[in-house]
Short mmCIF file of C-alpha atoms and ligand atoms in Angstrom, two decimals:
data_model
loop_
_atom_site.label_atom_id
_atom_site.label_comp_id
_atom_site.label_asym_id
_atom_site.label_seq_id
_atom_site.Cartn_x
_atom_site.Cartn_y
_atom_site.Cartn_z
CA UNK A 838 -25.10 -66.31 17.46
CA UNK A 839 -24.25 -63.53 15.33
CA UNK A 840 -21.04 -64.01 12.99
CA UNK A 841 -18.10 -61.94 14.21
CA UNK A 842 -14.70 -60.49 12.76
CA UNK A 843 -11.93 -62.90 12.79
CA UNK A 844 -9.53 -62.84 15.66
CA UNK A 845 -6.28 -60.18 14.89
CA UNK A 846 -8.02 -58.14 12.25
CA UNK A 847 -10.75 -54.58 12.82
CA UNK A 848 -13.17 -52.91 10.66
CA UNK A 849 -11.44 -49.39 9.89
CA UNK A 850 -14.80 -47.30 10.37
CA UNK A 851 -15.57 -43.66 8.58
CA UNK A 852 -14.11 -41.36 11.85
CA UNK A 853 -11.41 -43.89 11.76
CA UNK A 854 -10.55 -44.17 8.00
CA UNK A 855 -9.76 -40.65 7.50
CA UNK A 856 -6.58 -40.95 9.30
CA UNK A 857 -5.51 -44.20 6.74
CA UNK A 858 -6.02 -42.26 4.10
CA UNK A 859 -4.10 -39.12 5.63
CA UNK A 860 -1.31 -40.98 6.26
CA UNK A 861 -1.70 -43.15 2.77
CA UNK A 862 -2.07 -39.80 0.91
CA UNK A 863 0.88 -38.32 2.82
CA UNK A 864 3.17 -41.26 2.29
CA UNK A 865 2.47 -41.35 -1.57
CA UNK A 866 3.04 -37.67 -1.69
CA UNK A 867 6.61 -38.18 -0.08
CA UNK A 868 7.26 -41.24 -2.65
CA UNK A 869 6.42 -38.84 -5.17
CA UNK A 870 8.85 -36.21 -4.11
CA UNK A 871 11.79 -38.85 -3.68
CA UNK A 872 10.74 -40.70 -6.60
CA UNK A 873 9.51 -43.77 -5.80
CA UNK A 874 6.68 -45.17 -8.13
CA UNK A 875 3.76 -47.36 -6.89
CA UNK A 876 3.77 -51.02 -7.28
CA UNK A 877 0.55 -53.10 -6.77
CA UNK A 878 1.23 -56.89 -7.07
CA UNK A 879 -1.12 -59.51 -5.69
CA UNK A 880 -2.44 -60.59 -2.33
CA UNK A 881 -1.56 -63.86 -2.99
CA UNK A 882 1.93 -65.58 -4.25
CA UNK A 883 3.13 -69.51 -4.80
CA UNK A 884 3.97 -70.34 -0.87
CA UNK A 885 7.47 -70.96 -2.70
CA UNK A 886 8.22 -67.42 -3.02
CA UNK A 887 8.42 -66.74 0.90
CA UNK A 888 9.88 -70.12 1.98
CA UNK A 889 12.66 -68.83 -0.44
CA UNK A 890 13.02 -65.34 -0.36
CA UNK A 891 11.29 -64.23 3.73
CA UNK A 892 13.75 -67.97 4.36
CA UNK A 893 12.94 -70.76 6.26
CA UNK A 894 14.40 -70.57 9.39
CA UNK A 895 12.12 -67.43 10.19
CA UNK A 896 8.97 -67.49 12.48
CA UNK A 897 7.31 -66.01 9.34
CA UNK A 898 7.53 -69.14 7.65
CA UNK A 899 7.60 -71.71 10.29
CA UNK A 900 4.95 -69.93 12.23
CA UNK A 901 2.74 -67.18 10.82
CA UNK A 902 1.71 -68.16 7.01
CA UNK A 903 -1.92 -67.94 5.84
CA UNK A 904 -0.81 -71.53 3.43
CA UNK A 905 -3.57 -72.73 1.39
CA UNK A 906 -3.94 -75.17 -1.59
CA UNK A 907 -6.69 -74.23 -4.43
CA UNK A 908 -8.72 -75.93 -6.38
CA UNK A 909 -5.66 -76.69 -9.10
CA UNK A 910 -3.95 -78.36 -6.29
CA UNK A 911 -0.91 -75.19 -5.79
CA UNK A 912 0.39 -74.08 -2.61
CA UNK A 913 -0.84 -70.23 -2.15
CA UNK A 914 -0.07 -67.82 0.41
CA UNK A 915 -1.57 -64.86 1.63
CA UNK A 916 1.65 -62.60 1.39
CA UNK A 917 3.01 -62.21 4.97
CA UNK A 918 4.80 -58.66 3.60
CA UNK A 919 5.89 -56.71 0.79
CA UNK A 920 9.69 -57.57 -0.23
CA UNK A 921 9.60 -60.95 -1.58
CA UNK A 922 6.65 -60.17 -4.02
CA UNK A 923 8.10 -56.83 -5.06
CA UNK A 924 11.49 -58.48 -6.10
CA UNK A 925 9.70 -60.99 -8.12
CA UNK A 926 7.68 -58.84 -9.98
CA UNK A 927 11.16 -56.60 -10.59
CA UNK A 928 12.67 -59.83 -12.00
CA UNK A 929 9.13 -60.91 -13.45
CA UNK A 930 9.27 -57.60 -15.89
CA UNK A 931 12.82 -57.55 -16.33
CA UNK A 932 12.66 -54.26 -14.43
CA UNK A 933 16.46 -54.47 -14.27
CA UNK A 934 16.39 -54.15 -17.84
CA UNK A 935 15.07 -50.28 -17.76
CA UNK A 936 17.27 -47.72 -18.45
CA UNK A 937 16.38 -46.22 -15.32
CA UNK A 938 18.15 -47.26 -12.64
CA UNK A 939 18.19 -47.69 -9.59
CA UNK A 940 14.24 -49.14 -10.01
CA UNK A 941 12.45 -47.11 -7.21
CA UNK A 942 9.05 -48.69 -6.03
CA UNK A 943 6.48 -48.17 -3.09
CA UNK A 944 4.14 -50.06 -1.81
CA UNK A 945 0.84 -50.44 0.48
CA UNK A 946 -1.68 -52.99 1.05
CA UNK A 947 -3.08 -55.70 3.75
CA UNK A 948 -0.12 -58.36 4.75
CA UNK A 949 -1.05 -61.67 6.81
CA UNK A 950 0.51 -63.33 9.95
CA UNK A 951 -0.75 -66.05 12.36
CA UNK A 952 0.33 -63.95 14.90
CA UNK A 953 -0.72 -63.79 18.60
CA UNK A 954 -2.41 -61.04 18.20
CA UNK A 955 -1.97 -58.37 20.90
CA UNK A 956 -1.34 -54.10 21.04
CA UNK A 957 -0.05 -53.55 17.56
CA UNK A 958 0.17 -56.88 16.44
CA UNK A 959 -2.92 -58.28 13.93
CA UNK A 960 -3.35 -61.15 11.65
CA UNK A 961 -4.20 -58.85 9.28
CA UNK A 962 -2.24 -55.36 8.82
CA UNK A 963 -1.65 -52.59 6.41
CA UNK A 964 2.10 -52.22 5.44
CA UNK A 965 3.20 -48.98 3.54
CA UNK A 966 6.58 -49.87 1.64
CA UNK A 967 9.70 -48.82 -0.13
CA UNK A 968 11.93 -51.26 -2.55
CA UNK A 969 14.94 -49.42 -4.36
CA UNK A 970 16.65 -52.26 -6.31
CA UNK A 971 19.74 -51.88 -8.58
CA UNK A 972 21.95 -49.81 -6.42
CA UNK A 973 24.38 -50.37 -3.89
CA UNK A 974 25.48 -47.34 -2.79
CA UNK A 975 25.21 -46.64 0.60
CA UNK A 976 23.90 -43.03 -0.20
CA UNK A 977 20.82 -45.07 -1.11
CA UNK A 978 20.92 -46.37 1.92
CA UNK A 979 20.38 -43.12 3.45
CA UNK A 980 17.63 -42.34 0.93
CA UNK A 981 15.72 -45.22 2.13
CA UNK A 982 16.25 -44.36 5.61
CA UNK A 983 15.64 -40.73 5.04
CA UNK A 984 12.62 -41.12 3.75
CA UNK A 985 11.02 -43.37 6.63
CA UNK A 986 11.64 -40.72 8.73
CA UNK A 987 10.45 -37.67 6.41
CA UNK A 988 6.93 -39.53 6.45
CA UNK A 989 6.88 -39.51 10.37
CA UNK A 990 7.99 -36.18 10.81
CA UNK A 991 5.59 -34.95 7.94
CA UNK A 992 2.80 -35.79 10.44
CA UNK A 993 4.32 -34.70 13.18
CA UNK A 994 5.85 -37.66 14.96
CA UNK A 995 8.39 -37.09 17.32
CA UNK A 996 9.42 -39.37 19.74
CA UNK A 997 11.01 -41.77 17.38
CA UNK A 998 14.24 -43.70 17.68
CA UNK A 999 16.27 -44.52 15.04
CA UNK A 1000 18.37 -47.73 15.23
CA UNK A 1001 20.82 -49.48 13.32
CA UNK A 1002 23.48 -51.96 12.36
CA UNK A 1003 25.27 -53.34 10.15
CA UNK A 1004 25.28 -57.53 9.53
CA UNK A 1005 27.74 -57.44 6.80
CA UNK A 1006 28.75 -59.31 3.52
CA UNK A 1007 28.71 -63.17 2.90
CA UNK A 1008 32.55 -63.26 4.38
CA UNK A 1009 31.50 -61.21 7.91
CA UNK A 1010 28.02 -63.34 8.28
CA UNK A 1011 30.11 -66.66 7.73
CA UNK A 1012 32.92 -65.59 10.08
CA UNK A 1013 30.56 -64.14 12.79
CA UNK A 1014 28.06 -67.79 12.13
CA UNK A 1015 30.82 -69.98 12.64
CA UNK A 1016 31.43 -67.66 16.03
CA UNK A 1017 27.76 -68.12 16.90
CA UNK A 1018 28.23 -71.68 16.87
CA UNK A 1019 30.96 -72.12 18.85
CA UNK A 1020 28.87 -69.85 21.08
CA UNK A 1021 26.09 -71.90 21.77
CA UNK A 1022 27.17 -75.85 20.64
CA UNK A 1023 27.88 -76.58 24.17
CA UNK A 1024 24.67 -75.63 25.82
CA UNK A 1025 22.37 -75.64 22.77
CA UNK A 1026 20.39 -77.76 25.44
CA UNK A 1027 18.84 -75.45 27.25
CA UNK A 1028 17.64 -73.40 24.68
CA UNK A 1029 14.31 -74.24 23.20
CA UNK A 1030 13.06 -76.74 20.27
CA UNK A 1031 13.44 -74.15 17.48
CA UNK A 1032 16.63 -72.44 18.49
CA UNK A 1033 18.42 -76.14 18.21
CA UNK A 1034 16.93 -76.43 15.07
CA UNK A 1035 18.29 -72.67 14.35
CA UNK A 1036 21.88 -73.63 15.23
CA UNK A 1037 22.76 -75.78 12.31
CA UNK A 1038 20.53 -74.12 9.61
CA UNK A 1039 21.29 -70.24 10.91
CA UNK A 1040 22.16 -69.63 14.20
CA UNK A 1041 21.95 -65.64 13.88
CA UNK A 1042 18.21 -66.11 14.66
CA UNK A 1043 18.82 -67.65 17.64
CA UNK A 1044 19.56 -63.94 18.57
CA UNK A 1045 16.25 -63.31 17.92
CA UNK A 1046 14.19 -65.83 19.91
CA UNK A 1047 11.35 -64.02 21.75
CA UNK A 1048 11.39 -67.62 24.31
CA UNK A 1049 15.01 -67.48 24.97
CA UNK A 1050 15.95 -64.07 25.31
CA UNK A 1051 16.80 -63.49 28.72
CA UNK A 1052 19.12 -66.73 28.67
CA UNK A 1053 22.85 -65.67 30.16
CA UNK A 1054 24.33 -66.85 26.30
CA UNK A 1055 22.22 -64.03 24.67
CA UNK A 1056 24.27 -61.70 26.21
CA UNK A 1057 27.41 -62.89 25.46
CA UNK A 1058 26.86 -63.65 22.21
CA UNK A 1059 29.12 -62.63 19.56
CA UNK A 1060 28.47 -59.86 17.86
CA UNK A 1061 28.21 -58.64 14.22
CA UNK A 1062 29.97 -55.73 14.44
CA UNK A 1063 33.09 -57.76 15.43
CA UNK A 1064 33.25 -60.04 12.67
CA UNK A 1065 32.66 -57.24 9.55
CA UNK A 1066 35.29 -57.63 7.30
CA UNK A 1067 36.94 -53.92 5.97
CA UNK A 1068 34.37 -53.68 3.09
CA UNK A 1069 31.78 -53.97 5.08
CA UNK A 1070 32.63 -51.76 7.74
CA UNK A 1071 33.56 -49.15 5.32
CA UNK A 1072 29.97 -49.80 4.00
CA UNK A 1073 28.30 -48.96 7.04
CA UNK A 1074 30.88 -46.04 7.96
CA UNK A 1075 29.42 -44.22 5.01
CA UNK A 1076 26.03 -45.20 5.78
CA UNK A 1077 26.86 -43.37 9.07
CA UNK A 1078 28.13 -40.45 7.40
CA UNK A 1079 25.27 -39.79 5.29
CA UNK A 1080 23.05 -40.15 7.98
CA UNK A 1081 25.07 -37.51 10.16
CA UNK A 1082 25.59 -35.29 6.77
CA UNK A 1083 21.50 -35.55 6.55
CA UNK A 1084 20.73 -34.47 10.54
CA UNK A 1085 19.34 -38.08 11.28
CA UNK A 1086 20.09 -38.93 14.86
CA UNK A 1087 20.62 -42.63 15.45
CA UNK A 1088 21.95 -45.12 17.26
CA UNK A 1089 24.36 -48.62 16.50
CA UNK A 1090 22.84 -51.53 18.16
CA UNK A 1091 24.72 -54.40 17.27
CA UNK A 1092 21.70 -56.90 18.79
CA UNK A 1093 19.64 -55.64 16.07
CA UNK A 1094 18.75 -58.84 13.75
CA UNK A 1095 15.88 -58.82 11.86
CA UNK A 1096 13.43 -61.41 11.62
CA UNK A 1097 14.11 -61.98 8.02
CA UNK A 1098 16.43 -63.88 6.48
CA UNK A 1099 17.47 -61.92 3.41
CA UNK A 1100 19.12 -59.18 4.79
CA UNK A 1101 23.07 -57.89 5.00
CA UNK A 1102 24.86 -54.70 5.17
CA UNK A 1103 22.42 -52.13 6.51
CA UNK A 1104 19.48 -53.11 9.07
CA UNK A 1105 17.43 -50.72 10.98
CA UNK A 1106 14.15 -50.22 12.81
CA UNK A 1107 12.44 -47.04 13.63
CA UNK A 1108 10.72 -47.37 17.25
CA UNK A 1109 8.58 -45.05 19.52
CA UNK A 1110 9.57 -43.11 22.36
CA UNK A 1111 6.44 -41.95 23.24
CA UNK A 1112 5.36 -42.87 27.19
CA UNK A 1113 2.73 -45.27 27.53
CA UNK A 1114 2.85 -46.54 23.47
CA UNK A 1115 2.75 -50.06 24.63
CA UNK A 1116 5.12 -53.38 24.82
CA UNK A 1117 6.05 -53.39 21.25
CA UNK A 1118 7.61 -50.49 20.07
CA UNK A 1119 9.45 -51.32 16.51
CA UNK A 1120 7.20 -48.55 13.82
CA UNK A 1121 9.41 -49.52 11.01
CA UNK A 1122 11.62 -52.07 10.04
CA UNK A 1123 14.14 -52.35 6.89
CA UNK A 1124 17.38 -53.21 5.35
CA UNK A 1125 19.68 -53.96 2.58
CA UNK A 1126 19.16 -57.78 1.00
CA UNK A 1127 21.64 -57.84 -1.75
CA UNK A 1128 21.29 -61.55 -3.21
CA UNK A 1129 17.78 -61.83 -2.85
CA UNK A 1130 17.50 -61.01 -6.42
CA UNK A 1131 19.17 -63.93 -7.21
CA UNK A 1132 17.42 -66.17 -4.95
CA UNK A 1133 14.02 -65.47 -6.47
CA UNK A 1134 15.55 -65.89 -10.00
CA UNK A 1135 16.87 -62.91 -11.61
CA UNK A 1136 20.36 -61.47 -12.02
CA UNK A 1137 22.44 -60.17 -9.29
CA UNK A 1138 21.14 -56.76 -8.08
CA UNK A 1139 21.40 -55.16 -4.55
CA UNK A 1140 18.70 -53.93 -2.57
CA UNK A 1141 17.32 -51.81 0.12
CA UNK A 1142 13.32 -50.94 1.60
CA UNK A 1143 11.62 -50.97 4.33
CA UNK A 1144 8.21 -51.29 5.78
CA UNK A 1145 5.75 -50.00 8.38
CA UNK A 1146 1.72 -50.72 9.25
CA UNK A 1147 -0.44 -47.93 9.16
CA UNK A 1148 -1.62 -49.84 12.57
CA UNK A 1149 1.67 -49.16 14.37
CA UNK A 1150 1.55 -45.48 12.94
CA UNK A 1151 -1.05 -44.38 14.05
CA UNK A 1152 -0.80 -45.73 17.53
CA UNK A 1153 2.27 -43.87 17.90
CA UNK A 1154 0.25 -40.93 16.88
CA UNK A 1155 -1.66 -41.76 19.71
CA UNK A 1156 0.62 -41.96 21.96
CA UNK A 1157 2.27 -38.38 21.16
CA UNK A 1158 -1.19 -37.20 21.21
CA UNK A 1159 -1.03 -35.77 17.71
CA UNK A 1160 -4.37 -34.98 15.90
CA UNK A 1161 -4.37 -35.17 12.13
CA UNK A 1162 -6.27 -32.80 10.12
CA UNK A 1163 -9.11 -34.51 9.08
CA UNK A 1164 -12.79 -34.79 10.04
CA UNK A 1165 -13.00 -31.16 9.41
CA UNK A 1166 -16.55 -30.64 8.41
CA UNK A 1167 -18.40 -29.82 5.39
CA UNK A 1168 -18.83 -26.64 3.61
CA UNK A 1169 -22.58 -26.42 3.51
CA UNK A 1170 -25.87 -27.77 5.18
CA UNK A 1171 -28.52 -27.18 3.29
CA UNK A 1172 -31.66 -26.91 5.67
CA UNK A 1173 -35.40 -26.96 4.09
CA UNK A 1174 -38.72 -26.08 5.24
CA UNK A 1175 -42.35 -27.09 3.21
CA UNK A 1176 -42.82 -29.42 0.47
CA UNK A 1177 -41.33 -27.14 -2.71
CA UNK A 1178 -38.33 -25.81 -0.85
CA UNK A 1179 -37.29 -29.36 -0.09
CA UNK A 1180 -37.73 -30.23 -3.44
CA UNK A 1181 -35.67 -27.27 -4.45
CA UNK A 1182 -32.46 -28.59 -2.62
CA UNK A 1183 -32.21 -31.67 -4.48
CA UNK A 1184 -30.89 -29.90 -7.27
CA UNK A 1185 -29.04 -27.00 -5.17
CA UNK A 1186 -27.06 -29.52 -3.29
CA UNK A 1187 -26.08 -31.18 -6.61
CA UNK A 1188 -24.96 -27.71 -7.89
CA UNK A 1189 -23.24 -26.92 -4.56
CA UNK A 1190 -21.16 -30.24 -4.98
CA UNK A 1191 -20.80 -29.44 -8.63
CA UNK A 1192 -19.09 -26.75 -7.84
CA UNK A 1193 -16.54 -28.37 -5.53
CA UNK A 1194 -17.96 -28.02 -1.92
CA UNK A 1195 -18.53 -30.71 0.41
CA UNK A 1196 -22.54 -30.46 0.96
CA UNK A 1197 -24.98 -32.56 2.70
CA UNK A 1198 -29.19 -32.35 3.32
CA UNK A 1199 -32.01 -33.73 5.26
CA UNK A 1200 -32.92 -37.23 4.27
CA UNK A 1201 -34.95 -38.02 7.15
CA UNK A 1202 -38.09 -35.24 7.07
CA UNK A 1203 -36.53 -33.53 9.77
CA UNK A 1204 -38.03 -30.38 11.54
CA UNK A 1205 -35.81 -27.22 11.34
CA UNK A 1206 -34.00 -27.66 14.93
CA UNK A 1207 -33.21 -31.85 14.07
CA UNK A 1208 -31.96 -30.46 10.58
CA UNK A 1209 -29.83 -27.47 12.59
CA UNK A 1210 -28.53 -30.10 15.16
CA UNK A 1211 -27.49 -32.91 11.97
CA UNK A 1212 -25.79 -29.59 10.60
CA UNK A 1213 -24.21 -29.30 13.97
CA UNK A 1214 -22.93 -32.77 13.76
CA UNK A 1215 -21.30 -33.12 10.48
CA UNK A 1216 -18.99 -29.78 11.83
CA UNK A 1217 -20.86 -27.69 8.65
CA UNK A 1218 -19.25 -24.09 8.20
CA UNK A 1219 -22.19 -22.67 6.76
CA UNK A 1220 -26.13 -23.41 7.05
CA UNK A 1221 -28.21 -22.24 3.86
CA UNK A 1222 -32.14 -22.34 5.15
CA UNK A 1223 -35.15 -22.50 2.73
CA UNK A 1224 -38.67 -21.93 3.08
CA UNK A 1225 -41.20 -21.93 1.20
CA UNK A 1226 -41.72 -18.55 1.85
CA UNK A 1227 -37.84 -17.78 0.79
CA UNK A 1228 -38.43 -19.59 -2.26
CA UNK A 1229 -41.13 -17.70 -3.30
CA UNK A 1230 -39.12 -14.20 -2.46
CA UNK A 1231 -36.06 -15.92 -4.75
CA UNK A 1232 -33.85 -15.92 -1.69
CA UNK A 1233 -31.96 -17.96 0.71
CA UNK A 1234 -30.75 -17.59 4.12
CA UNK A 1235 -27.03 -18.27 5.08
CA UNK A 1236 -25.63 -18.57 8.13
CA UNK A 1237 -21.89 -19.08 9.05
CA UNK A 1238 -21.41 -21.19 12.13
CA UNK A 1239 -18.73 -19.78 14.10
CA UNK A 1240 -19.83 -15.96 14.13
CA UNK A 1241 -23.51 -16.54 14.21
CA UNK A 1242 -23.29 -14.21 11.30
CA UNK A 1243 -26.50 -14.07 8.61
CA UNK A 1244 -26.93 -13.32 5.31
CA UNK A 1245 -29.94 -13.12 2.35
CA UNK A 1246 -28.23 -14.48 -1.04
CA UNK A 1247 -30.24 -14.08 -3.85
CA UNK A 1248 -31.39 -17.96 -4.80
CA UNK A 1249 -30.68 -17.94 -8.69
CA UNK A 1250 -26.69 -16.79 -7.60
CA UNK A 1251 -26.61 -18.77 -4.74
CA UNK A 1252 -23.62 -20.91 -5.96
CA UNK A 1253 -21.92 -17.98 -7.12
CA UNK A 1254 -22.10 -16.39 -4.42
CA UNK A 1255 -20.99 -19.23 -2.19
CA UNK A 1256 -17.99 -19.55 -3.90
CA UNK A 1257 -17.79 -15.55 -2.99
CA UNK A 1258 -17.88 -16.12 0.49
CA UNK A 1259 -15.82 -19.08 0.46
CA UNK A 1260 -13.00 -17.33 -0.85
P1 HAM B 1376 9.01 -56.56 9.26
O1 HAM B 1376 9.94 -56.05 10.30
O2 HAM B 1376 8.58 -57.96 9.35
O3 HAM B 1376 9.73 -56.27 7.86
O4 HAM B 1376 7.73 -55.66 9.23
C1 HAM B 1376 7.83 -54.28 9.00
C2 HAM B 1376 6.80 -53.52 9.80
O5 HAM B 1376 5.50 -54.04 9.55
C3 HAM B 1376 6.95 -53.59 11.30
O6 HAM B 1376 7.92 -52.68 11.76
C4 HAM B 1376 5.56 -53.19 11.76
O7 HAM B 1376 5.35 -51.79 11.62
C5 HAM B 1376 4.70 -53.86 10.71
N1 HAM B 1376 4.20 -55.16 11.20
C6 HAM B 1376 4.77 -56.37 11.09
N2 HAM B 1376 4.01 -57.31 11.64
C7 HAM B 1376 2.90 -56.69 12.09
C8 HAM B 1376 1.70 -57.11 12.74
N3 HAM B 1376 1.48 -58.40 13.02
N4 HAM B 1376 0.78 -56.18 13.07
C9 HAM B 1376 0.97 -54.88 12.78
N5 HAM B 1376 2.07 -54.42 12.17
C10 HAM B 1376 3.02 -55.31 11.81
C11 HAM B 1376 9.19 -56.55 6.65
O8 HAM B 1376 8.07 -56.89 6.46
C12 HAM B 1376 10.13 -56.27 5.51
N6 HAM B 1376 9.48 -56.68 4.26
C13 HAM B 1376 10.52 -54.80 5.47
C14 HAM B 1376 11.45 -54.51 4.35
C15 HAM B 1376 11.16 -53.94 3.18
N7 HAM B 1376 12.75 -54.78 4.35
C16 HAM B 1376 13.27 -54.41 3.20
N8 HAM B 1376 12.30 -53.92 2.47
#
């Protein structure tokens, strides 16, 4: 039997790829206008780095890691996202040491999760990221937030919903714990295995328990927004503000808890509207983690990203129906007839591409109509035909696609005069 891909990952296929690297390309652009620089930092970290900083309580951990011990006997894992690893690189290079502040980095490469993998869910995805560490004020916040949406809209995404909430300081998340507790002690029984275990170690991810969630206590759970002390409300007050100053639309939803553990103050998601984009909806997820810093290592500094999979992206483009520019075709086709003229357009197509046009010929001995038809297929704008009677005469037929419309170029010009037509 023939050896197949692994279950909850896909070959991204030329057709296919274009888009990724539409959307990469459009994503770094933004970055580059809102000043975020790009960050590469391995595939792989010490497991330690996600039990710690993604937290233990989370399905991530318990559920989903790609764990493996190497030959030196260390416990590896193939990263299951972006946050944890950019943080310790930040304290790793003593990034909170540069005199510019706050330390703006982005992002993008292939994450890991023993998921179940489904519509938008893989075992393998592309995340596109944004870290902005040293900062906490809320305008940055905004920023952050901001920018997630500047990248959908910059492609023409629509039906998006913005969501968010706040889950406060240390003081709120103790006060509105301790109220979780007293919540569900008394019937922690009918909840599953890993929401009893939640209880004691952090009972705010009960909230989040995909088995549970239609349980009558998930409703009348206690929530967040009740338990922020004033400093954190003001927090997310300004948060607010900014967003309203900055024409965002979104919404409070105080049952929004991520499924990480590091976060406080601001969390929000970015989901589709668009009809028919499936069961799971969430494009982009993100929030504040001041104290994660710390956790990894490294000196007190606040914190705010987010992330979103190229995967989820472009499904939602697919859903709103939106085509991307790409696939557009190639400037030039050259098409040969005879021995010499063929042997001519080796070196013409190298000039042609030379001079900064896409430019493609017949590799396969192909009669005129197969070469016109390949021509046809790669979406060419113009066809150049040679004979071996033209390249005797020192000419060469052109032909743009669209109007029929034909032209004799002199041969030893012909580049030149491509470029002339092409302007
Ligand atoms: P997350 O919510 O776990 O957050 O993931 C962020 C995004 O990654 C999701 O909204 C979704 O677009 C994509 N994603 C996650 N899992 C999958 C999957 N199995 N298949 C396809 N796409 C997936 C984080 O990862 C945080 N590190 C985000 C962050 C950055 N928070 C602060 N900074």
């Amino acid at each position: 039997m023939s050896i197949q891909i692994p279950r909850g990952t896909q070959d991204i296929l030329p057709g296919e790829v274009e888009k990724w690297q539409y959307i990469e390309n459009k994503a770094r652009e933004l970055c580059g206008k809102f000043q975020y620089n790009e960050i590469r930092t391995p595939i792989f970290e010490h497991t330690e780095l996600f039990t710690r900083g993604v937290g233990d309580t989370t399905d991530i951990v318990q559920k989903e890691m790609y764990t493996f011990t190497d030959r030196g006997d260390r416990s590896l894992t193939l990263r299951p996202e972006g946050t944890a690893s950019t943080v310790r690189s930040f304290v790793e290079h003593k990034m909170y040491g540069s005199p510019n502040q706050p330390v703006k980095l982005f992002y993008m490469g292939p994450m890991f999760r023993y998921e179940r993998p489904q519509a938008g869910r893989f075992r393998q995805f592309v995340q596109f990221g944004v870290e902005a560490l040293g900062s906490k004020d809320p305008a940055i916040d905004a920023e952050v937030i901001s920018l997630a949406m500047s990248i959908y809209h910059s492609m023409g995404l629509k039906k998006l919903k913005l969501i968010i909430n706040s889950l406060g300081d240390k003081e709120s998340r103790a006060a509105h714990r301790a109220a979780l507790m007293e919540h569900f002690t008394p019937r922690i029984g009918e909840f599953c295995k890993d929401c009893q275990s939640r209880l004691q170690k952090n009972p705010m991810r009960i909230l989040d328990c995909k088995q549970d969630r239609d349980h009558e206590l998930m409703k009348s759970a206690p929530s967040i927004i009740d338990y922020l002390n004033a400093e954190s409300k003001e927090y997310f007050a300004k948060v607010q503000k900014y967003l309203t100053d900055l024409h965002i639309p979104f919404t409070v939803d105080p049952n929004l808890v991520r499924g990480l553990d590091y976060y406080n103050h601001t969390a929000f998601e970015i989901m589709s509207d668009a009809e028919g984009f499936g069961a799971i909806t969430t494009l982009c997820g993100g929030g504040r983690y001041n104290g994660l810093t710390e956790e990894i290592g490294g000196p007190e500094t606040p914190g705010i990203g987010f992330a979103f999979s190229i995967e989820r992206f472009i499904a939602a483009l697919n859903a709103e129906g939106i085509e991307l520019p790409v696939n557009k075709g190639i400037d030039c086709y050259l098409v040969s007839l005879g021995e010499d003229a063929k042997d001519y357009t080796v070196v013409l197509l190298q000039k042609l591409r030379l001079a900064g046009f896409s430019a493609e010929r017949d590799y396969l001995e192909r009669k005129i109509k197969a070469q016109m038809k390949a021509a046809d297929r790669l979406n060419a704008k113009y066809v150049a035909i040679l004979g071996d009677e033209e390249l005797n005469n020192k000419v060469i037929n052109v032909k743009h696609m669209e109007s029929g419309e034909q032209k004799q170029i002199d041969l030893e010009s012909f580049v030149e005069k491509f470029q002339e037509l092409n302007q």
